[in-house]
């Protein structure tokens, strides 16, 4: 039976866990998913930030303090969310941070730390929510990749490796679970207005100009752009979409 376009992009009845959901792109996802009808659970390490974000969203928004790299604590987190809000049907692996250092100066410990925060933490969260999704034959898992998953950029070798790993994880996992009702996709944000972007660019006009010059739309994106794309990929409108990496970048990955 054809989907009704009016409801195809809705997330009513879904419970979405969004790591790093208290600010930036994670909060953009939370706002959009909440607006589309999902109950959202914001997870982060800073209670003041995620509590404030959940209060801003209002009814249907919850928060949990957790460190995604404390791997052994995640099963208990998933159980608390199940008891408090309901079984998780959407997981947004968004937690992470940038790390800028030349390859020759990047220590093994620093490289390993980036993999811990991004790759291992995302895998651990995914494996903890997957059993319930597979049992219900319903779920959507989303990874926040990066332009460094697509383009070579100097000075971010550890970050680039971690974000590029997401692409392989999406390809492998999507084929593993597609026949069991679970879809797996990734978003590759371009340069999106956020506190992190401002910190990087406010005192670096040449870099800001270079970014805008190579972006065909000639502007930075907004967290809402990421949020709306996340809603689409997790909604019934994308019911035949899995294993994709969707750039949200104003054409930067195609521009010259």
PDB file of C-alpha atoms in Angstrom:
ATOM      1  CA  UNK A   1       0.000   0.000   0.000  1.00  0.00           C
ATOM      2  CA  UNK A   2       1.499   3.396  -0.960  1.00  0.00           C
ATOM      3  CA  UNK A   3       2.696   5.654   1.818  1.00  0.00           C
ATOM      4  CA  UNK A   4       0.800   8.834   2.518  1.00  0.00           C
ATOM      5  CA  UNK A   5       3.257  11.677   1.758  1.00  0.00           C
ATOM      6  CA  UNK A   6       1.861  13.582   4.723  1.00  0.00           C
ATOM      7  CA  UNK A   7       3.075  10.897   7.136  1.00  0.00           C
ATOM      8  CA  UNK A   8       5.998   9.362   5.242  1.00  0.00           C
ATOM      9  CA  UNK A   9       8.477  11.752   6.823  1.00  0.00           C
ATOM     10  CA  UNK A  10       7.126  11.370  10.367  1.00  0.00           C
ATOM     11  CA  UNK A  11       8.785   9.524  13.254  1.00  0.00           C
ATOM     12  CA  UNK A  12       5.724   9.048  15.442  1.00  0.00           C
ATOM     13  CA  UNK A  13       6.164   6.150  17.859  1.00  0.00           C
ATOM     14  CA  UNK A  14       9.965   6.034  17.480  1.00  0.00           C
ATOM     15  CA  UNK A  15      12.415   6.329  20.375  1.00  0.00           C
ATOM     16  CA  UNK A  16      15.650   7.954  19.228  1.00  0.00           C
ATOM     17  CA  UNK A  17      18.891   7.833  21.197  1.00  0.00           C
ATOM     18  CA  UNK A  18      21.209  10.626  20.050  1.00  0.00           C
ATOM     19  CA  UNK A  19      24.744  10.684  21.409  1.00  0.00           C
ATOM     20  CA  UNK A  20      26.313  14.102  21.668  1.00  0.00           C
ATOM     21  CA  UNK A  21      22.757  15.390  21.536  1.00  0.00           C
ATOM     22  CA  UNK A  22      23.174  18.438  23.739  1.00  0.00           C
ATOM     23  CA  UNK A  23      24.708  20.784  21.189  1.00  0.00           C
ATOM     24  CA  UNK A  24      25.720  21.299  17.571  1.00  0.00           C
ATOM     25  CA  UNK A  25      24.736  18.695  15.022  1.00  0.00           C
ATOM     26  CA  UNK A  26      23.365  16.327  17.660  1.00  0.00           C
ATOM     27  CA  UNK A  27      20.967  18.959  18.931  1.00  0.00           C
ATOM     28  CA  UNK A  28      20.011  19.737  15.326  1.00  0.00           C
ATOM     29  CA  UNK A  29      19.072  16.081  14.900  1.00  0.00           C
ATOM     30  CA  UNK A  30      17.198  16.050  18.200  1.00  0.00           C
ATOM     31  CA  UNK A  31      15.149  19.110  17.286  1.00  0.00           C
ATOM     32  CA  UNK A  32      14.192  17.712  13.896  1.00  0.00           C
ATOM     33  CA  UNK A  33      13.383  14.203  15.151  1.00  0.00           C
ATOM     34  CA  UNK A  34      11.391  15.582  18.073  1.00  0.00           C
ATOM     35  CA  UNK A  35       9.516  17.848  15.687  1.00  0.00           C
ATOM     36  CA  UNK A  36       8.748  14.832  13.512  1.00  0.00           C
ATOM     37  CA  UNK A  37       7.092  13.054  16.439  1.00  0.00           C
ATOM     38  CA  UNK A  38       9.854  10.932  17.954  1.00  0.00           C
ATOM     39  CA  UNK A  39      10.633  10.712  21.626  1.00  0.00           C
ATOM     40  CA  UNK A  40      14.283  11.679  21.832  1.00  0.00           C
ATOM     41  CA  UNK A  41      16.896  10.775  24.424  1.00  0.00           C
ATOM     42  CA  UNK A  42      19.903  13.077  24.495  1.00  0.00           C
ATOM     43  CA  UNK A  43      23.068  11.433  25.765  1.00  0.00           C
ATOM     44  CA  UNK A  44      26.212  13.295  26.745  1.00  0.00           C
ATOM     45  CA  UNK A  45      28.823  13.808  29.429  1.00  0.00           C
ATOM     46  CA  UNK A  46      27.781  17.328  30.499  1.00  0.00           C
ATOM     47  CA  UNK A  47      24.547  17.203  32.518  1.00  0.00           C
ATOM     48  CA  UNK A  48      23.968  20.961  32.403  1.00  0.00           C
ATOM     49  CA  UNK A  49      24.133  21.023  28.606  1.00  0.00           C
ATOM     50  CA  UNK A  50      21.960  18.014  27.843  1.00  0.00           C
ATOM     51  CA  UNK A  51      19.417  18.858  30.546  1.00  0.00           C
ATOM     52  CA  UNK A  52      19.069  22.370  29.132  1.00  0.00           C
ATOM     53  CA  UNK A  53      18.678  20.997  25.597  1.00  0.00           C
ATOM     54  CA  UNK A  54      15.997  18.516  26.681  1.00  0.00           C
ATOM     55  CA  UNK A  55      14.115  21.238  28.552  1.00  0.00           C
ATOM     56  CA  UNK A  56      14.222  23.412  25.438  1.00  0.00           C
ATOM     57  CA  UNK A  57      12.623  20.622  23.397  1.00  0.00           C
ATOM     58  CA  UNK A  58       9.939  19.990  26.013  1.00  0.00           C
ATOM     59  CA  UNK A  59       7.605  17.043  26.370  1.00  0.00           C
ATOM     60  CA  UNK A  60       8.907  13.903  24.715  1.00  0.00           C
ATOM     61  CA  UNK A  61      12.568  14.823  25.241  1.00  0.00           C
ATOM     62  CA  UNK A  62      14.725  13.049  27.823  1.00  0.00           C
ATOM     63  CA  UNK A  63      18.381  13.095  28.814  1.00  0.00           C
ATOM     64  CA  UNK A  64      20.933  10.711  30.218  1.00  0.00           C
ATOM     65  CA  UNK A  65      24.463  11.422  31.390  1.00  0.00           C
ATOM     66  CA  UNK A  66      26.871   8.886  29.940  1.00  0.00           C
ATOM     67  CA  UNK A  67      30.389   8.552  28.585  1.00  0.00           C
ATOM     68  CA  UNK A  68      30.182   6.488  25.401  1.00  0.00           C
ATOM     69  CA  UNK A  69      33.762   5.289  25.923  1.00  0.00           C
ATOM     70  CA  UNK A  70      32.785   3.682  29.247  1.00  0.00           C
ATOM     71  CA  UNK A  71      31.861   0.600  27.270  1.00  0.00           C
ATOM     72  CA  UNK A  72      30.757  -1.607  30.174  1.00  0.00           C
ATOM     73  CA  UNK A  73      28.195   0.991  31.296  1.00  0.00           C
ATOM     74  CA  UNK A  74      26.274   1.050  28.014  1.00  0.00           C
ATOM     75  CA  UNK A  75      24.028  -2.020  28.532  1.00  0.00           C
ATOM     76  CA  UNK A  76      22.711  -0.433  31.743  1.00  0.00           C
ATOM     77  CA  UNK A  77      22.125   2.849  29.877  1.00  0.00           C
ATOM     78  CA  UNK A  78      20.108   1.051  27.194  1.00  0.00           C
ATOM     79  CA  UNK A  79      18.040  -0.716  29.863  1.00  0.00           C
ATOM     80  CA  UNK A  80      17.338   2.548  31.719  1.00  0.00           C
ATOM     81  CA  UNK A  81      16.110   4.132  28.493  1.00  0.00           C
ATOM     82  CA  UNK A  82      13.944   1.098  27.715  1.00  0.00           C
ATOM     83  CA  UNK A  83      12.297   1.239  31.131  1.00  0.00           C
ATOM     84  CA  UNK A  84      11.924   5.026  31.176  1.00  0.00           C
ATOM     85  CA  UNK A  85      11.031   5.852  27.577  1.00  0.00           C
ATOM     86  CA  UNK A  86      10.635   2.637  25.583  1.00  0.00           C
ATOM     87  CA  UNK A  87      12.679   0.352  23.336  1.00  0.00           C
ATOM     88  CA  UNK A  88      15.170   2.224  21.169  1.00  0.00           C
ATOM     89  CA  UNK A  89      14.235   2.147  17.484  1.00  0.00           C
ATOM     90  CA  UNK A  90      16.580   4.892  16.224  1.00  0.00           C
ATOM     91  CA  UNK A  91      20.248   5.235  17.163  1.00  0.00           C
ATOM     92  CA  UNK A  92      22.260   8.256  16.048  1.00  0.00           C
ATOM     93  CA  UNK A  93      25.969   7.636  16.601  1.00  0.00           C
ATOM     94  CA  UNK A  94      26.952  11.289  16.714  1.00  0.00           C
ATOM     95  CA  UNK A  95      29.260  11.722  19.735  1.00  0.00           C
ATOM     96  CA  UNK A  96      32.790  12.755  18.941  1.00  0.00           C
ATOM     97  CA  UNK A  97      35.217  15.618  18.650  1.00  0.00           C
ATOM     98  CA  UNK A  98      37.710  16.979  16.180  1.00  0.00           C
ATOM     99  CA  UNK A  99      41.440  16.590  16.605  1.00  0.00           C
ATOM    100  CA  UNK A 100      43.843  18.622  14.526  1.00  0.00           C
ATOM    101  CA  UNK A 101      47.498  17.662  14.417  1.00  0.00           C
ATOM    102  CA  UNK A 102      49.942  16.728  11.679  1.00  0.00           C
ATOM    103  CA  UNK A 103      50.536  13.011  11.191  1.00  0.00           C
ATOM    104  CA  UNK A 104      54.183  13.255  12.236  1.00  0.00           C
ATOM    105  CA  UNK A 105      53.124  14.830  15.542  1.00  0.00           C
ATOM    106  CA  UNK A 106      50.175  12.527  16.290  1.00  0.00           C
ATOM    107  CA  UNK A 107      51.066   9.964  18.940  1.00  0.00           C
ATOM    108  CA  UNK A 108      49.764   6.414  19.003  1.00  0.00           C
ATOM    109  CA  UNK A 109      47.837   7.283  22.167  1.00  0.00           C
ATOM    110  CA  UNK A 110      46.148  10.274  20.506  1.00  0.00           C
ATOM    111  CA  UNK A 111      45.268   8.209  17.438  1.00  0.00           C
ATOM    112  CA  UNK A 112      43.904   5.416  19.609  1.00  0.00           C
ATOM    113  CA  UNK A 113      41.819   7.906  21.589  1.00  0.00           C
ATOM    114  CA  UNK A 114      40.078   9.097  18.430  1.00  0.00           C
ATOM    115  CA  UNK A 115      39.275   5.518  17.460  1.00  0.00           C
ATOM    116  CA  UNK A 116      37.985   4.812  20.965  1.00  0.00           C
ATOM    117  CA  UNK A 117      35.597   7.792  20.960  1.00  0.00           C
ATOM    118  CA  UNK A 118      34.287   7.354  17.443  1.00  0.00           C
ATOM    119  CA  UNK A 119      34.704   3.818  16.121  1.00  0.00           C
ATOM    120  CA  UNK A 120      34.679   1.574  19.187  1.00  0.00           C
ATOM    121  CA  UNK A 121      32.056   3.589  21.052  1.00  0.00           C
ATOM    122  CA  UNK A 122      29.731   3.624  18.041  1.00  0.00           C
ATOM    123  CA  UNK A 123      30.190  -0.112  17.520  1.00  0.00           C
ATOM    124  CA  UNK A 124      29.520  -0.831  21.179  1.00  0.00           C
ATOM    125  CA  UNK A 125      26.336   1.241  21.242  1.00  0.00           C
ATOM    126  CA  UNK A 126      25.195  -0.359  18.017  1.00  0.00           C
ATOM    127  CA  UNK A 127      25.721  -3.912  19.226  1.00  0.00           C
ATOM    128  CA  UNK A 128      23.846  -3.103  22.431  1.00  0.00           C
ATOM    129  CA  UNK A 129      20.716  -1.763  20.690  1.00  0.00           C
ATOM    130  CA  UNK A 130      20.732  -4.201  17.767  1.00  0.00           C
ATOM    131  CA  UNK A 131      19.255  -7.253  19.537  1.00  0.00           C
ATOM    132  CA  UNK A 132      16.040  -5.377  20.337  1.00  0.00           C
ATOM    133  CA  UNK A 133      15.805  -3.928  16.835  1.00  0.00           C
ATOM    134  CA  UNK A 134      16.340  -7.343  15.258  1.00  0.00           C
ATOM    135  CA  UNK A 135      13.782  -8.950  17.565  1.00  0.00           C
ATOM    136  CA  UNK A 136      11.190  -6.333  16.601  1.00  0.00           C
ATOM    137  CA  UNK A 137      12.391  -6.353  12.961  1.00  0.00           C
ATOM    138  CA  UNK A 138      12.397  -2.569  13.050  1.00  0.00           C
ATOM    139  CA  UNK A 139      15.156  -0.032  13.506  1.00  0.00           C
ATOM    140  CA  UNK A 140      17.367   2.627  11.986  1.00  0.00           C
ATOM    141  CA  UNK A 141      21.006   3.297  12.812  1.00  0.00           C
ATOM    142  CA  UNK A 142      22.694   6.496  11.720  1.00  0.00           C
ATOM    143  CA  UNK A 143      26.372   7.446  11.811  1.00  0.00           C
ATOM    144  CA  UNK A 144      27.645  11.026  11.650  1.00  0.00           C
ATOM    145  CA  UNK A 145      30.557  10.742   9.254  1.00  0.00           C
ATOM    146  CA  UNK A 146      32.444  13.739   7.858  1.00  0.00           C
ATOM    147  CA  UNK A 147      33.808  15.431   4.770  1.00  0.00           C
ATOM    148  CA  UNK A 148      37.065  13.741   5.797  1.00  0.00           C
ATOM    149  CA  UNK A 149      35.320  10.459   4.932  1.00  0.00           C
ATOM    150  CA  UNK A 150      35.282  11.720   1.344  1.00  0.00           C
ATOM    151  CA  UNK A 151      38.141  14.188   0.897  1.00  0.00           C
ATOM    152  CA  UNK A 152      41.777  14.308   1.872  1.00  0.00           C
ATOM    153  CA  UNK A 153      42.443  17.080   4.379  1.00  0.00           C
ATOM    154  CA  UNK A 154      45.802  17.864   5.990  1.00  0.00           C
ATOM    155  CA  UNK A 155      46.325  17.874   9.707  1.00  0.00           C
ATOM    156  CA  UNK A 156      43.473  15.560  10.714  1.00  0.00           C
ATOM    157  CA  UNK A 157      44.812  12.055  10.097  1.00  0.00           C
ATOM    158  CA  UNK A 158      43.358  10.471  13.251  1.00  0.00           C
ATOM    159  CA  UNK A 159      39.971  12.144  12.848  1.00  0.00           C
ATOM    160  CA  UNK A 160      39.895  11.245   9.159  1.00  0.00           C
ATOM    161  CA  UNK A 161      40.698   7.605   9.906  1.00  0.00           C
ATOM    162  CA  UNK A 162      37.943   7.416  12.520  1.00  0.00           C
ATOM    163  CA  UNK A 163      35.312   9.036  10.334  1.00  0.00           C
ATOM    164  CA  UNK A 164      36.329   7.015   7.286  1.00  0.00           C
ATOM    165  CA  UNK A 165      35.911   3.857   9.344  1.00  0.00           C
ATOM    166  CA  UNK A 166      32.229   4.729   9.644  1.00  0.00           C
ATOM    167  CA  UNK A 167      31.837   4.225   5.896  1.00  0.00           C
ATOM    168  CA  UNK A 168      33.084   0.657   6.134  1.00  0.00           C
ATOM    169  CA  UNK A 169      30.935   0.009   9.196  1.00  0.00           C
ATOM    170  CA  UNK A 170      27.824   1.250   7.375  1.00  0.00           C
ATOM    171  CA  UNK A 171      28.531  -0.915   4.336  1.00  0.00           C
ATOM    172  CA  UNK A 172      29.154  -4.070   6.348  1.00  0.00           C
ATOM    173  CA  UNK A 173      26.394  -3.624   8.918  1.00  0.00           C
ATOM    174  CA  UNK A 174      23.753  -2.553   6.415  1.00  0.00           C
ATOM    175  CA  UNK A 175      24.200  -5.765   4.427  1.00  0.00           C
ATOM    176  CA  UNK A 176      24.262  -7.820   7.613  1.00  0.00           C
ATOM    177  CA  UNK A 177      20.903  -6.645   8.976  1.00  0.00           C
ATOM    178  CA  UNK A 178      18.959  -5.365   5.954  1.00  0.00           C
ATOM    179  CA  UNK A 179      16.910  -8.547   5.684  1.00  0.00           C
ATOM    180  CA  UNK A 180      15.869  -8.261   9.323  1.00  0.00           C
ATOM    181  CA  UNK A 181      14.150  -4.881   9.213  1.00  0.00           C
ATOM    182  CA  UNK A 182      17.056  -2.680  10.291  1.00  0.00           C
ATOM    183  CA  UNK A 183      18.496   0.055   8.065  1.00  0.00           C
ATOM    184  CA  UNK A 184      21.960   1.581   8.481  1.00  0.00           C
ATOM    185  CA  UNK A 185      23.073   4.862   6.912  1.00  0.00           C
ATOM    186  CA  UNK A 186      25.476   7.759   7.410  1.00  0.00           C
ATOM    187  CA  UNK A 187      25.469  11.514   6.957  1.00  0.00           C
ATOM    188  CA  UNK A 188      28.593  13.412   5.919  1.00  0.00           C
ATOM    189  CA  UNK A 189      28.119  17.000   7.111  1.00  0.00           C
ATOM    190  CA  UNK A 190      29.917  19.759   5.298  1.00  0.00           C
ATOM    191  CA  UNK A 191      30.816  22.977   7.067  1.00  0.00           C
ATOM    192  CA  UNK A 192      27.865  23.611   9.382  1.00  0.00           C
ATOM    193  CA  UNK A 193      27.371  26.662  11.588  1.00  0.00           C
ATOM    194  CA  UNK A 194      28.175  25.603  15.151  1.00  0.00           C
ATOM    195  CA  UNK A 195      30.304  26.569  18.120  1.00  0.00           C
ATOM    196  CA  UNK A 196      32.983  24.165  16.874  1.00  0.00           C
ATOM    197  CA  UNK A 197      33.026  25.784  13.424  1.00  0.00           C
ATOM    198  CA  UNK A 198      33.169  29.279  14.887  1.00  0.00           C
ATOM    199  CA  UNK A 199      36.068  28.257  17.120  1.00  0.00           C
ATOM    200  CA  UNK A 200      37.922  26.980  14.074  1.00  0.00           C
ATOM    201  CA  UNK A 201      37.181  29.874  11.717  1.00  0.00           C
ATOM    202  CA  UNK A 202      36.569  33.103  13.625  1.00  0.00           C
ATOM    203  CA  UNK A 203      40.271  33.970  13.693  1.00  0.00           C
ATOM    204  CA  UNK A 204      41.107  32.395  10.358  1.00  0.00           C
ATOM    205  CA  UNK A 205      39.530  34.451   7.574  1.00  0.00           C
ATOM    206  CA  UNK A 206      41.652  32.861   4.800  1.00  0.00           C
ATOM    207  CA  UNK A 207      40.458  29.364   5.752  1.00  0.00           C
ATOM    208  CA  UNK A 208      36.852  30.532   5.942  1.00  0.00           C
ATOM    209  CA  UNK A 209      37.151  32.068   2.492  1.00  0.00           C
ATOM    210  CA  UNK A 210      38.706  28.903   1.049  1.00  0.00           C
ATOM    211  CA  UNK A 211      35.807  26.831   2.359  1.00  0.00           C
ATOM    212  CA  UNK A 212      33.202  29.165   0.892  1.00  0.00           C
ATOM    213  CA  UNK A 213      35.048  29.336  -2.432  1.00  0.00           C
ATOM    214  CA  UNK A 214      34.986  25.568  -2.818  1.00  0.00           C
ATOM    215  CA  UNK A 215      31.340  25.260  -1.722  1.00  0.00           C
ATOM    216  CA  UNK A 216      29.085  25.749  -4.761  1.00  0.00           C
ATOM    217  CA  UNK A 217      26.227  27.085  -2.613  1.00  0.00           C
ATOM    218  CA  UNK A 218      28.703  29.649  -1.186  1.00  0.00           C
ATOM    219  CA  UNK A 219      27.476  29.504   2.394  1.00  0.00           C
ATOM    220  CA  UNK A 220      27.749  27.394   5.503  1.00  0.00           C
ATOM    221  CA  UNK A 221      25.015  24.950   6.402  1.00  0.00           C
ATOM    222  CA  UNK A 222      22.845  24.962   9.511  1.00  0.00           C
ATOM    223  CA  UNK A 223      22.280  22.244  12.134  1.00  0.00           C
ATOM    224  CA  UNK A 224      18.697  22.032  10.847  1.00  0.00           C
ATOM    225  CA  UNK A 225      20.033  20.788   7.500  1.00  0.00           C
ATOM    226  CA  UNK A 226      21.615  17.824   9.253  1.00  0.00           C
ATOM    227  CA  UNK A 227      18.527  17.236  11.391  1.00  0.00           C
ATOM    228  CA  UNK A 228      16.126  17.134   8.463  1.00  0.00           C
ATOM    229  CA  UNK A 229      18.373  14.731   6.563  1.00  0.00           C
ATOM    230  CA  UNK A 230      18.494  12.505   9.645  1.00  0.00           C
ATOM    231  CA  UNK A 231      14.698  12.527   9.860  1.00  0.00           C
ATOM    232  CA  UNK A 232      14.447  11.473   6.225  1.00  0.00           C
ATOM    233  CA  UNK A 233      16.933   8.602   6.572  1.00  0.00           C
ATOM    234  CA  UNK A 234      15.182   7.290   9.688  1.00  0.00           C
ATOM    235  CA  UNK A 235      11.617   7.762   8.395  1.00  0.00           C
ATOM    236  CA  UNK A 236       9.338   5.518   6.323  1.00  0.00           C
ATOM    237  CA  UNK A 237      10.126   7.764   3.349  1.00  0.00           C
ATOM    238  CA  UNK A 238      13.547   6.063   3.224  1.00  0.00           C
ATOM    239  CA  UNK A 239      12.228   2.530   3.733  1.00  0.00           C
ATOM    240  CA  UNK A 240      14.217   1.254   0.715  1.00  0.00           C
ATOM    241  CA  UNK A 241      17.387   3.202   1.585  1.00  0.00           C
ATOM    242  CA  UNK A 242      20.229   1.503   3.433  1.00  0.00           C
ATOM    243  CA  UNK A 243      24.016   1.507   3.258  1.00  0.00           C
ATOM    244  CA  UNK A 244      24.310   5.074   1.955  1.00  0.00           C
ATOM    245  CA  UNK A 245      26.609   7.936   2.886  1.00  0.00           C
ATOM    246  CA  UNK A 246      24.680  11.155   2.276  1.00  0.00           C
ATOM    247  CA  UNK A 247      26.737  14.360   2.006  1.00  0.00           C
ATOM    248  CA  UNK A 248      24.984  17.441   3.404  1.00  0.00           C
ATOM    249  CA  UNK A 249      27.538  19.949   2.226  1.00  0.00           C
ATOM    250  CA  UNK A 250      26.179  22.528  -0.214  1.00  0.00           C
ATOM    251  CA  UNK A 251      27.972  20.651  -3.001  1.00  0.00           C
ATOM    252  CA  UNK A 252      31.455  20.936  -1.455  1.00  0.00           C
ATOM    253  CA  UNK A 253      32.303  17.300  -2.102  1.00  0.00           C
ATOM    254  CA  UNK A 254      31.504  17.840  -5.802  1.00  0.00           C
ATOM    255  CA  UNK A 255      32.852  21.369  -6.205  1.00  0.00           C
ATOM    256  CA  UNK A 256      36.169  22.461  -7.626  1.00  0.00           C
TER     257      UNK A 256
END
